[in-house]
Amino acid sequence: MSGVPLSPHLFNIPSFYGVDLSFQDTIIEMSHTYPSIDEMAEKVCMSRPTFIRHFKRRFGGTPKVWVSKVKGEALFKALLNTSDTMEQIANQFKFSSVQRLSTFCKETLGGTPGEIRNGVVKPEQAL
């Protein structure tokens, strides 16, 4: 999968006349790397609590939920559209193990990686 930056229009980002969008732009550009909260905070030169406060104000939700959504959508596509092994996918999406990948899929997408890959879990059920 290529790391194509996502459009701000895909997210519910409040836009106000005259607001500097560099914070949003930086976060969206990082989205394809599935960063941790600490990595995002460091990238925009903020402490973790300050970053979370700014993120909530700009994106309308927590960074953890947003990253899970972005990661979940890309992961679902990867499982459906590639023949990569579970190990390869786990590495690509920065999971510490295939078991952690499987747990994320069950909790976030509603099924195991195999169920997603085999079409048992449909996108409208998962996302």
C-alpha angles and dihedrals in degrees: 000000000000120000098241111174112241123241117251086230090071089067133057095252115163110231119204127183110263098011115142104241095193091104092055092041092052093049094046091049089054094048096093090060093056093228127199120244089254092052091051093046091050092049092057093039097244135128115252095255093046091048093051091049092050092043093053091048094048102036101029096235145047123295091236093058092044094050090047090052094048092044092045094052093049092043092051090052092047092052092049100040107036136058092214115140120253088251091055092048092047090053094044092053095043097247115157091225144355087257090058089049089052092048091050091050093050094046099039106025102030101243147045121282088253092053090050093047091049093050096248090123112053123209092245089056094048107040 
